[in-house]
Coordinates of C-alpha atoms in Angstrom, one line a residue:
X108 CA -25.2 21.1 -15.3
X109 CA -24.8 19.0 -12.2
X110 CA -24.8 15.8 -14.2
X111 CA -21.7 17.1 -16.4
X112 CA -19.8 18.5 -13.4
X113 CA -20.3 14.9 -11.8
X114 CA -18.8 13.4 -14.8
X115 CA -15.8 15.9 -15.3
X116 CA -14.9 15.3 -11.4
X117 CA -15.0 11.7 -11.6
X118 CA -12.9 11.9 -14.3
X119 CA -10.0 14.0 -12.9
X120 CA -10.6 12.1 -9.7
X121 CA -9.8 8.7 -11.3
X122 CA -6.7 10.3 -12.8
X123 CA -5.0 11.8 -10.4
X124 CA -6.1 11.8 -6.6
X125 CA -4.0 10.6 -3.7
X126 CA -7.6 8.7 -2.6
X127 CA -7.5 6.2 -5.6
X128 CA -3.2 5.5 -5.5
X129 CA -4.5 2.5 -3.6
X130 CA -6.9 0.9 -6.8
X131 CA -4.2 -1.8 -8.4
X132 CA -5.4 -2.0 -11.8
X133 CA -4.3 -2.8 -15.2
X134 CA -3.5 0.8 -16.5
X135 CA -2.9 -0.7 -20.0
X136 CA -6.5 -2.0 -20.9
X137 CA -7.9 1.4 -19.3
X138 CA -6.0 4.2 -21.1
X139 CA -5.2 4.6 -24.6
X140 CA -1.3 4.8 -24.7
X141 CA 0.0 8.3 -24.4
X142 CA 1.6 9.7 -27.5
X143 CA 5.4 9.0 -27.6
X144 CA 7.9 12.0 -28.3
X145 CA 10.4 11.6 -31.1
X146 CA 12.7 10.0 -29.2
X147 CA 10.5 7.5 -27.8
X148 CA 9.2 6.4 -31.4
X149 CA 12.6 6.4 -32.4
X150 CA 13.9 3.5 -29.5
X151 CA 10.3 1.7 -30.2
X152 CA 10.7 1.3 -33.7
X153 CA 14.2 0.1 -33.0
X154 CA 12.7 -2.5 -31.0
X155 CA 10.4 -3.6 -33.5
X156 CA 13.1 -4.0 -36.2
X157 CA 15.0 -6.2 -33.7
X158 CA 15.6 -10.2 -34.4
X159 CA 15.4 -10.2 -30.4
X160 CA 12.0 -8.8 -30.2
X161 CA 8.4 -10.8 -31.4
X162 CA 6.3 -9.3 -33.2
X163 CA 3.3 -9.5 -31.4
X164 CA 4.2 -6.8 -28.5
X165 CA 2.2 -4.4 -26.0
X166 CA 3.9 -1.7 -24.2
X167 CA 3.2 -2.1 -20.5
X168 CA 3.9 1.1 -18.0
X169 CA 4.6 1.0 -14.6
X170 CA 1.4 1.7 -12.6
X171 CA 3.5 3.2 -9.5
X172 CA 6.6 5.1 -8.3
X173 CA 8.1 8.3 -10.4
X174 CA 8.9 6.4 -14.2
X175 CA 5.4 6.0 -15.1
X176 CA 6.7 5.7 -18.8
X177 CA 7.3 2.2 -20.7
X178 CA 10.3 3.5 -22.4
X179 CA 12.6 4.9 -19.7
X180 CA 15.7 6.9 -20.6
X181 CA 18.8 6.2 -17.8
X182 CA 22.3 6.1 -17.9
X183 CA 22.8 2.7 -16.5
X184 CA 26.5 2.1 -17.1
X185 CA 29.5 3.4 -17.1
X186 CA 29.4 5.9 -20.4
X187 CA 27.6 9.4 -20.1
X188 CA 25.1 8.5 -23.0
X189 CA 21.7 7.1 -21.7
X190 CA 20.3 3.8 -22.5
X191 CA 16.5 2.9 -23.4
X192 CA 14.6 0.4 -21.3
X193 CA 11.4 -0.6 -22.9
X194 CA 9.2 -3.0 -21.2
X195 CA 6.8 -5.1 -23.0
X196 CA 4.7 -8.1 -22.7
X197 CA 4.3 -10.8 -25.7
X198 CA 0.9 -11.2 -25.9
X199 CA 0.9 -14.3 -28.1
X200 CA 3.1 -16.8 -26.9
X201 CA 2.6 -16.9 -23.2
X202 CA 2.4 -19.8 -21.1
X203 CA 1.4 -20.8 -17.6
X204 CA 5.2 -20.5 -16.5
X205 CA 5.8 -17.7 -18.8
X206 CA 3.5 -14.8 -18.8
X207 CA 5.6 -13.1 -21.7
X208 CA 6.6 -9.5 -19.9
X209 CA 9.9 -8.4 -20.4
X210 CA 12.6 -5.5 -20.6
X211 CA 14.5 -5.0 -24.0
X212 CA 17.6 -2.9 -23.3
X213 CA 18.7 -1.0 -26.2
X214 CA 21.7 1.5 -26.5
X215 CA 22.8 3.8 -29.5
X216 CA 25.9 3.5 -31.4
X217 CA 26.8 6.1 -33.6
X218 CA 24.1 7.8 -32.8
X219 CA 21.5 4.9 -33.8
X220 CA 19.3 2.9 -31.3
X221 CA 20.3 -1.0 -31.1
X222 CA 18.2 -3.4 -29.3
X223 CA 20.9 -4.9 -27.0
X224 CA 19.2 -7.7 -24.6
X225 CA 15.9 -8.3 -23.7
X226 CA 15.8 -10.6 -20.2
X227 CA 12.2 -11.8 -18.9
X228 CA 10.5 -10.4 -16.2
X229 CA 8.5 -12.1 -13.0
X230 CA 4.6 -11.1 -13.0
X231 CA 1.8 -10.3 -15.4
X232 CA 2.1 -6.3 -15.2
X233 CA 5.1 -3.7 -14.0
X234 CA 4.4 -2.0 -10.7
X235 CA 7.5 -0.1 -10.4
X236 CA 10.8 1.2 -12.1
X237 CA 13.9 2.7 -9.6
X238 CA 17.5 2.8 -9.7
X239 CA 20.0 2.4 -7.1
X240 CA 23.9 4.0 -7.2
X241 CA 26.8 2.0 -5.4
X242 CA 29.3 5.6 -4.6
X243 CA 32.6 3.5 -4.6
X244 CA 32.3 1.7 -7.2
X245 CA 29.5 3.7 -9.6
X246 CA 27.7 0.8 -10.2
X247 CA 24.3 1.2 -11.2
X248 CA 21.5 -1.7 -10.8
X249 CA 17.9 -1.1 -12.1
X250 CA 15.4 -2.4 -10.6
X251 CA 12.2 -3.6 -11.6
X252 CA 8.5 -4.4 -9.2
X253 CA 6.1 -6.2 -10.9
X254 CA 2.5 -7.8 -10.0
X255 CA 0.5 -10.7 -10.8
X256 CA -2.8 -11.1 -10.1
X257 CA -2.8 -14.5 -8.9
X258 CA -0.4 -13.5 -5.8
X259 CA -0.6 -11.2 -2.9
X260 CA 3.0 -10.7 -3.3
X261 CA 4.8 -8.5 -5.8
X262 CA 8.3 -9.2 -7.0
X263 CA 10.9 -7.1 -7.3
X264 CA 14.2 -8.1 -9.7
X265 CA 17.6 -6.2 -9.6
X266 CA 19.8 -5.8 -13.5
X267 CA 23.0 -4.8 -13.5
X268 CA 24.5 -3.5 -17.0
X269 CA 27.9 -4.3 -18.3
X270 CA 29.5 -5.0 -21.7
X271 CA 28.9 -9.0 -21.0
X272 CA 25.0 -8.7 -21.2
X273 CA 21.8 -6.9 -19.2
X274 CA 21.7 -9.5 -16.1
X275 CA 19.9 -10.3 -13.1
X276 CA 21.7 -9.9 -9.5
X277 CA 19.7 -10.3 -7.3
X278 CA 15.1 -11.0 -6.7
X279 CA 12.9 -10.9 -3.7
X280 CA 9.4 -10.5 -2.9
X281 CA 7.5 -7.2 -1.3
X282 CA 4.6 -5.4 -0.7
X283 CA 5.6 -2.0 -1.3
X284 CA 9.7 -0.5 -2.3
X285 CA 11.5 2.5 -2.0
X286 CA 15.3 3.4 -2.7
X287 CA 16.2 5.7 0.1
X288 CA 19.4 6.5 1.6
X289 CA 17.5 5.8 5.4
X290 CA 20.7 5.2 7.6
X291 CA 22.9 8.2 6.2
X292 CA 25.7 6.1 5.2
X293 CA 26.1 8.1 1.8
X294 CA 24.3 5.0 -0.3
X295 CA 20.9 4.5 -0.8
X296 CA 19.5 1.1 0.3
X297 CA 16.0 -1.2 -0.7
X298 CA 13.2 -0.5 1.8
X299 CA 10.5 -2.7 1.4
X300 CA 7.9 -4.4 3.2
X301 CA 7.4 -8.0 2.9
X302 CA 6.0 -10.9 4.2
X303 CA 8.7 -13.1 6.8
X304 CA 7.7 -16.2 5.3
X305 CA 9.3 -14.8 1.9
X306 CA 12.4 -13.5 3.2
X307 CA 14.5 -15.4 0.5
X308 CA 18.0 -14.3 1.3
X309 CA 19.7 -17.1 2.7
X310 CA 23.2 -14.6 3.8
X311 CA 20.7 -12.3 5.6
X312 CA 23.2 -10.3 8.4
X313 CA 19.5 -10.2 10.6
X314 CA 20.8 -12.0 14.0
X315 CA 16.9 -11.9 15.7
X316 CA 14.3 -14.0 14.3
X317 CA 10.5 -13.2 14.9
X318 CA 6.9 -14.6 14.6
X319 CA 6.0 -11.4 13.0
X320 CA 4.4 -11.7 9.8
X321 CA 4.8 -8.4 8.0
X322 CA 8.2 -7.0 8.3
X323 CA 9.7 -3.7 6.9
X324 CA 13.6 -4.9 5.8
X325 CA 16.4 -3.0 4.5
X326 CA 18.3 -4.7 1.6
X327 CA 21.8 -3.2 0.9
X328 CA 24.9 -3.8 -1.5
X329 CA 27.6 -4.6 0.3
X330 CA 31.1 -6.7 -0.9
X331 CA 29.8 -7.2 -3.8
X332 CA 26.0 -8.7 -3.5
X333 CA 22.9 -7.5 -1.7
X334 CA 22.0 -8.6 1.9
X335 CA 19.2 -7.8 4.3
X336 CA 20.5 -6.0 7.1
X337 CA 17.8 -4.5 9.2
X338 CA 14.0 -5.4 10.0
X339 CA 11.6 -4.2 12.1
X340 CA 8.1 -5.4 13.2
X341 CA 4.9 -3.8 10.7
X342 CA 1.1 -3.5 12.0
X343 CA -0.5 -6.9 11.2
X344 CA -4.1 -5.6 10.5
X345 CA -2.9 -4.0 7.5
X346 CA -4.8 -4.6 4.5
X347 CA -2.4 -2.9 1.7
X348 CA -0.1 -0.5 1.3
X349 CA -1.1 2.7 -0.6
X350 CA 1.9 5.1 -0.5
X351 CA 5.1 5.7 0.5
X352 CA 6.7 9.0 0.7
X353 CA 10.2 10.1 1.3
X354 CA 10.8 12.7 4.3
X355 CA 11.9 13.5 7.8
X356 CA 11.2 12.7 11.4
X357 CA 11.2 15.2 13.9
X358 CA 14.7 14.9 14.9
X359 CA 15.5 15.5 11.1
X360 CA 16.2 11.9 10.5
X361 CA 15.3 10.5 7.2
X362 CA 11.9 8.4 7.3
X363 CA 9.1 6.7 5.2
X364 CA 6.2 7.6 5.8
X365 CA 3.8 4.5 4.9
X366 CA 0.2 5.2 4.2
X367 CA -2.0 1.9 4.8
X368 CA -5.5 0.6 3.6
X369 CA -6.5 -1.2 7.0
X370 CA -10.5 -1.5 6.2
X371 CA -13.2 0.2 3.6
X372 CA -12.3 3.4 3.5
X373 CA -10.0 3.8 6.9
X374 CA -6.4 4.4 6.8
X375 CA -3.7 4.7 8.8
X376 CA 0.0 5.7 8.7
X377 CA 3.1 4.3 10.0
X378 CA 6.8 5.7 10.1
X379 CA 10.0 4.0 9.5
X380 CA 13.6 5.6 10.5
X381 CA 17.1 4.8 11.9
X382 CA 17.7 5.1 15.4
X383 CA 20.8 4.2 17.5
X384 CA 21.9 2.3 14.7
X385 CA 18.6 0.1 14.6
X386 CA 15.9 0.7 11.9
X387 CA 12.6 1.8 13.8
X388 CA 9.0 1.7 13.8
X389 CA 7.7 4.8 15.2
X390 CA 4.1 4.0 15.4
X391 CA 4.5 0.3 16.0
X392 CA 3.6 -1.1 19.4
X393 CA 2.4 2.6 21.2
X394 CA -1.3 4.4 20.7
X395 CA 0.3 6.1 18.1
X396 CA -0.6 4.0 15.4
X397 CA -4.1 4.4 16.5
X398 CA -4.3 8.0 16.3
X399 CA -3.3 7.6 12.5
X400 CA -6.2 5.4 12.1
X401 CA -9.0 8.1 10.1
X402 CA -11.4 7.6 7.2
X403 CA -11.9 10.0 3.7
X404 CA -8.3 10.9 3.4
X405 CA -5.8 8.4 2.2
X406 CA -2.5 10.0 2.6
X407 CA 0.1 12.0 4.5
X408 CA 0.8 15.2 3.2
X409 CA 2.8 18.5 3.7
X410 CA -0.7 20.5 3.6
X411 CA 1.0 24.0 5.3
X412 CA 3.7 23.7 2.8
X413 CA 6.4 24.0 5.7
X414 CA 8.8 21.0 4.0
X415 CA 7.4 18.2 6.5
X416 CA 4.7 15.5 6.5
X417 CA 1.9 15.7 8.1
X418 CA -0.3 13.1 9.2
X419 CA -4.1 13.7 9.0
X420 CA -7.0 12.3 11.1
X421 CA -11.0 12.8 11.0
X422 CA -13.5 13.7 13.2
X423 CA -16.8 14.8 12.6
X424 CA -18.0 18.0 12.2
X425 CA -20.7 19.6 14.3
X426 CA -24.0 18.2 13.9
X427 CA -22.9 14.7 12.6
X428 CA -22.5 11.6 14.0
X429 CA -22.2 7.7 13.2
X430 CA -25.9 7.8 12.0
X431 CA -25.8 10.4 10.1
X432 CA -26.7 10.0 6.0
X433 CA -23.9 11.9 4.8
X434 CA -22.0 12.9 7.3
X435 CA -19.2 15.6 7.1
X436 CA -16.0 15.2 8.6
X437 CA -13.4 17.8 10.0
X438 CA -9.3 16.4 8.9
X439 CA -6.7 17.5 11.6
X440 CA -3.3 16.9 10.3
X441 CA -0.2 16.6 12.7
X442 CA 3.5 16.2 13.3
X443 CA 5.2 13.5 15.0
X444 CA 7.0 15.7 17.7
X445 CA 9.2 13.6 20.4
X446 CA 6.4 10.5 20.2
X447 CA 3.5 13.4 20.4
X448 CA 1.3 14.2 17.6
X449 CA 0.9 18.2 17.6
X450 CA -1.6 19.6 15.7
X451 CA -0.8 21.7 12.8
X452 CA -3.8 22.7 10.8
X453 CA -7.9 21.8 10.5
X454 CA -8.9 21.2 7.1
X455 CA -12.2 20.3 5.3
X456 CA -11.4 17.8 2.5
X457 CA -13.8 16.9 -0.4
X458 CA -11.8 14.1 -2.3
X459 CA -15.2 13.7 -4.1
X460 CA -15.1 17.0 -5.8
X461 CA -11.1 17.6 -5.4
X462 CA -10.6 20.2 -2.9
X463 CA -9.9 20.9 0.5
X464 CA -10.0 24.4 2.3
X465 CA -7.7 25.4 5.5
X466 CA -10.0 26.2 8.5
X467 CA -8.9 28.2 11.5
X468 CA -8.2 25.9 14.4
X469 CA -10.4 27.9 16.7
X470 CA -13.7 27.3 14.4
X471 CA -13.0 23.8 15.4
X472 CA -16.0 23.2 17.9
X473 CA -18.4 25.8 16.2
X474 CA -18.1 25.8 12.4
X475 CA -19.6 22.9 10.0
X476 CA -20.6 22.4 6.6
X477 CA -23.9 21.1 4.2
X478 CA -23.8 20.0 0.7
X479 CA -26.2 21.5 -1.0
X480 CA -26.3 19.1 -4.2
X481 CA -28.9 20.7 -6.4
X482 CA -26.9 23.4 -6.3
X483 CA -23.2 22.0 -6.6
X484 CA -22.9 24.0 -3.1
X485 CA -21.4 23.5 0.0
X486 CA -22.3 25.7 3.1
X487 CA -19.7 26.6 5.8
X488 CA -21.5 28.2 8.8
X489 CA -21.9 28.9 12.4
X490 CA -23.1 25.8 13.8
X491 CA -25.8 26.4 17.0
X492 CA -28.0 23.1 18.5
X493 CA -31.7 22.8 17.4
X494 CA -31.1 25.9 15.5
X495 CA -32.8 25.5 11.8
X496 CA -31.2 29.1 10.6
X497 CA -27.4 28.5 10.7
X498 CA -25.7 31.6 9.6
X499 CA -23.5 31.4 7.0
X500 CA -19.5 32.1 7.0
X501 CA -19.0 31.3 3.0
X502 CA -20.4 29.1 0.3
X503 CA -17.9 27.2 -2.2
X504 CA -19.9 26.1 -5.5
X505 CA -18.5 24.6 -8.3
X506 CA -19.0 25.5 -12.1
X507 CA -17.8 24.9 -15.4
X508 CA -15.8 27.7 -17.6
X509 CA -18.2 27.0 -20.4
X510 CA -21.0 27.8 -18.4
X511 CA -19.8 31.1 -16.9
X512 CA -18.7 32.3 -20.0
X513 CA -22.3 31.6 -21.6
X514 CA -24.4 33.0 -18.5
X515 CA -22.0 35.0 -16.2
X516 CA -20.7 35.2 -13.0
X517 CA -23.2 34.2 -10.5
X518 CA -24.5 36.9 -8.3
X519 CA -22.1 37.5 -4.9
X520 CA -19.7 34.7 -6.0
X521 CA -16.0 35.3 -6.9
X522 CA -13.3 32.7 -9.1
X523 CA -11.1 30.4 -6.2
X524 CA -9.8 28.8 -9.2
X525 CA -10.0 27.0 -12.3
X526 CA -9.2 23.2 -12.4
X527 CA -9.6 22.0 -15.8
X528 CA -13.0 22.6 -17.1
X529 CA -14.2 22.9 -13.3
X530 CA -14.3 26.5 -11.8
X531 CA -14.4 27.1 -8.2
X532 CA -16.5 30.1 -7.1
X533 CA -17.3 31.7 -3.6
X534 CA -19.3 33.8 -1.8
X535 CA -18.2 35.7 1.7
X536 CA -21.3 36.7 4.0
X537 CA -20.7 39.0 7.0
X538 CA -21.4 37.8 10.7
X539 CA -22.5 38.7 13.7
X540 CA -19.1 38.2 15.2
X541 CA -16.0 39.1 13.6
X542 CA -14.2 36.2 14.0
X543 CA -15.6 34.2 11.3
X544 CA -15.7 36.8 8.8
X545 CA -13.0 36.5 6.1
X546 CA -11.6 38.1 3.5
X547 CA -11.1 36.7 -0.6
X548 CA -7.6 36.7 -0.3
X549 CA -7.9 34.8 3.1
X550 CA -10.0 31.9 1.6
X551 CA -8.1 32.3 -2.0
X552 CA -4.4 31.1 0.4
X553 CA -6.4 28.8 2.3
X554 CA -8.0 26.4 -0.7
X555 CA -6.0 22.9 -1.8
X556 CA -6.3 21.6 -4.4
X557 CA -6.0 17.8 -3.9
X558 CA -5.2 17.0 -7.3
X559 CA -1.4 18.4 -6.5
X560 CA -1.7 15.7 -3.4
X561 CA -1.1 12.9 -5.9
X562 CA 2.2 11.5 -7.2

């Protein structure tokens, strides 16, 4: 039983935690291509029949942001009808200067799907797919991230769709991309981060230049072409960038939060906004950054569902320490408030198994937890020095639904929830003081599950 629940959460865990966002790998060569709706099949074999397209083609998906999809529907120009961007790689005519990926644009007239242009792309594998509006003027650009293995930078490439042809407008390098509308002018601008030395825009308005490596820089449209306008400063011990999520400061500003890789297993967050007419750096050059830094979790999150981000941090629990085999740790999570983290909520997150549970804040100092593997347990309980019989608050344990049909509900225990095949069970136990005692509704409210935590 243990060995199969292992499996099943590894499984789900691969798929879909927050904790593996980070892994760049070649989606396409690990995953058998999802099954394409009618539609889909419809633009594909379109493609296929195409005098523009070679016959020896792979579908290649985007292994980040929100169009996760090789064929993506948008309506790119100035018609209502959407148009179908298909990206592909030619897996048989590649050289060293031409790695064979590319976008075929298609568009339907009279209701059938015509391969239009296809224009190459930079890289070996797409990393991202977004779109950016101009109000006045309802231009629409596309633009498309990609990665090769051989470089530490990605590259992005900005198409612009008219009735002349599908066309680039404009390329540049980063390590991670958002389209935001950050400095509330009413249009949404490139954020990305990037290193100086491959700043490539020559007509950048940027007045201040800086020794800084790692920059975060704001790339706009304006009369007509796109320009870098702002740049701020980015922590140099940053390793890589492993998400990016769209949300507000606490003066209700827009930001980016920006969750970093900065060793094995430790993280860190930092914060970009607009202030005084400047982009910002909220955790850069204070002790804030450092009280980002934590290990186990990955990623900012809005874990007491209250519309803002939180920023989580570990500590251990009671009873661990450095030396300790397995240690278990306790995750805080806080709010930037007026350059002050204030804490929000105490959690206990298991990426392993993918869950976390809300803890009351005042259990902080006196409550910790034991895996009890054998048993697919873990034990929350009242934690006392040089004390062999802690005494127990509440088990979680973890089952499968084909198991709990065959033999039952286990003694005590009652259904958290089911996550796929995994069921999670618990079991309340009543202590000697009242505060620790709680109720199933209590601990039903107060369980996460992490696998919502992902993109």
């Amino acid at each position: 039983m243990k060995r199969i629940i292992a499996v099943i959460l590894a499984c789900l865990c691969c798929i879909s935690l927050t904790g593996c966002d980070y892994v760049q790998t070649d989606i396409d060569s690990m995953i058998s291509p999802p099954k394409m709706t009618e539609q889909q099949a419809d633009i594909y074999k379109a493609m296929k029949k195409s005098s523009l397209v070679e016959d020896d083609v792979v579908l290649k998906y985007p292994q980040n942001g929100t169009n996760r999809s090789a064929i993506v529907m948008q309506d790119i120009d100035t018609e209502i009808s959407e148009e179908a961007m298909v990206f592909y790689k030619n897996v048989s005519k590649t050289t060293s200067s031409d790695m064979g990926l590319k976008i075929c644009l298609l568009d339907q007239i009279d209701g059938n799907w015509k391969a239009k242009w296809t224009v190459p792309l930079s890289g070996t594998s797409i990393d991202q797919v977004s779109f950016l509006k101009e109000p006045d003027t309802n231009q629409k650009f596309v633009i498309v991230g990609t990665s090769d293995e051989k470089k530490t930078q990605k590259q992005y490439q900005v198409f612009s769709y008219t009735q002349q042809g599908f066309y680039e407008v404009y390329t540049n390098s980063y390590q991670v991309l958002e389209v935001y509308d950050l400095n509330q002018d009413g249009r949404d601008e490139i954020i990305t981060v990037v290193q100086s030395g491959d700043l490539q825009d020559s007509k950048a308005t940027v007045n201040e230049k800086t020794q800084i490596e790692t920059m975060a820089v704001v790339t706009e449209y304006l009369g007509g072409q796109f320009q870098q306008t702002y740049q701020t400063p980015m922590n140099q011990i940053v390793a890589d960038y492993i998400k990016i999520t769209k949300n507000e400061d606490s003066f209700g500003r827009p930001a980016l939060f920006l969750d970093e890789l900065i060793g094995n297993s430790t993280y860190a967050t930092e914060i970009l906004t607009f202030s005084d007419g400047q982009l910002v750096n909220l955790t850069y050059g204070s002790d804030i950054f450092s009280q980002t830094v934590r290990t186990q979790v990955p990623s900012c999150y809005d874990i007491n569902r209250d519309g803002k981000i939180e920023i989580p941090n570990t500590s251990f629990m009671p009873g661990y320490n450095e030396e300790s085999e397995n240690p278990v740790y306790l995750t805080k999570w806080y709010q930037l408030e007026n350059g002050v983290f204030q804490l929000v909520s105490n959690t206990y997150i298991n990426y392993a198994q993918g869950f976390g549970i809300i803890l009351p804040q005042t259990w902080e100092q006196t409550v910790s937890a034991n895996s009890v593997v054998e048993k697919d347990e873990i034990d929350f309980y009242i934690y006392q020095d040089n004390t062999e019989q802690q005494e127990k608050i509440f088990t979680l344990k973890m089952d499968t639904s084909a198991n709990i049909r065959s033999t039952g509900m286990p003694t005590g225990y009652f259904e958290i929830m089911t996550m796929g095949q995994i069921v999670f069970l618990a079991k309340l136990y009543q202590t000697s003081d009242p505060q620790y005692n709680l109720t199933e509704q209590q601990l039903k409210e107060n369980f996460i599950d992490l696998h919502l935590m992902g993109e």
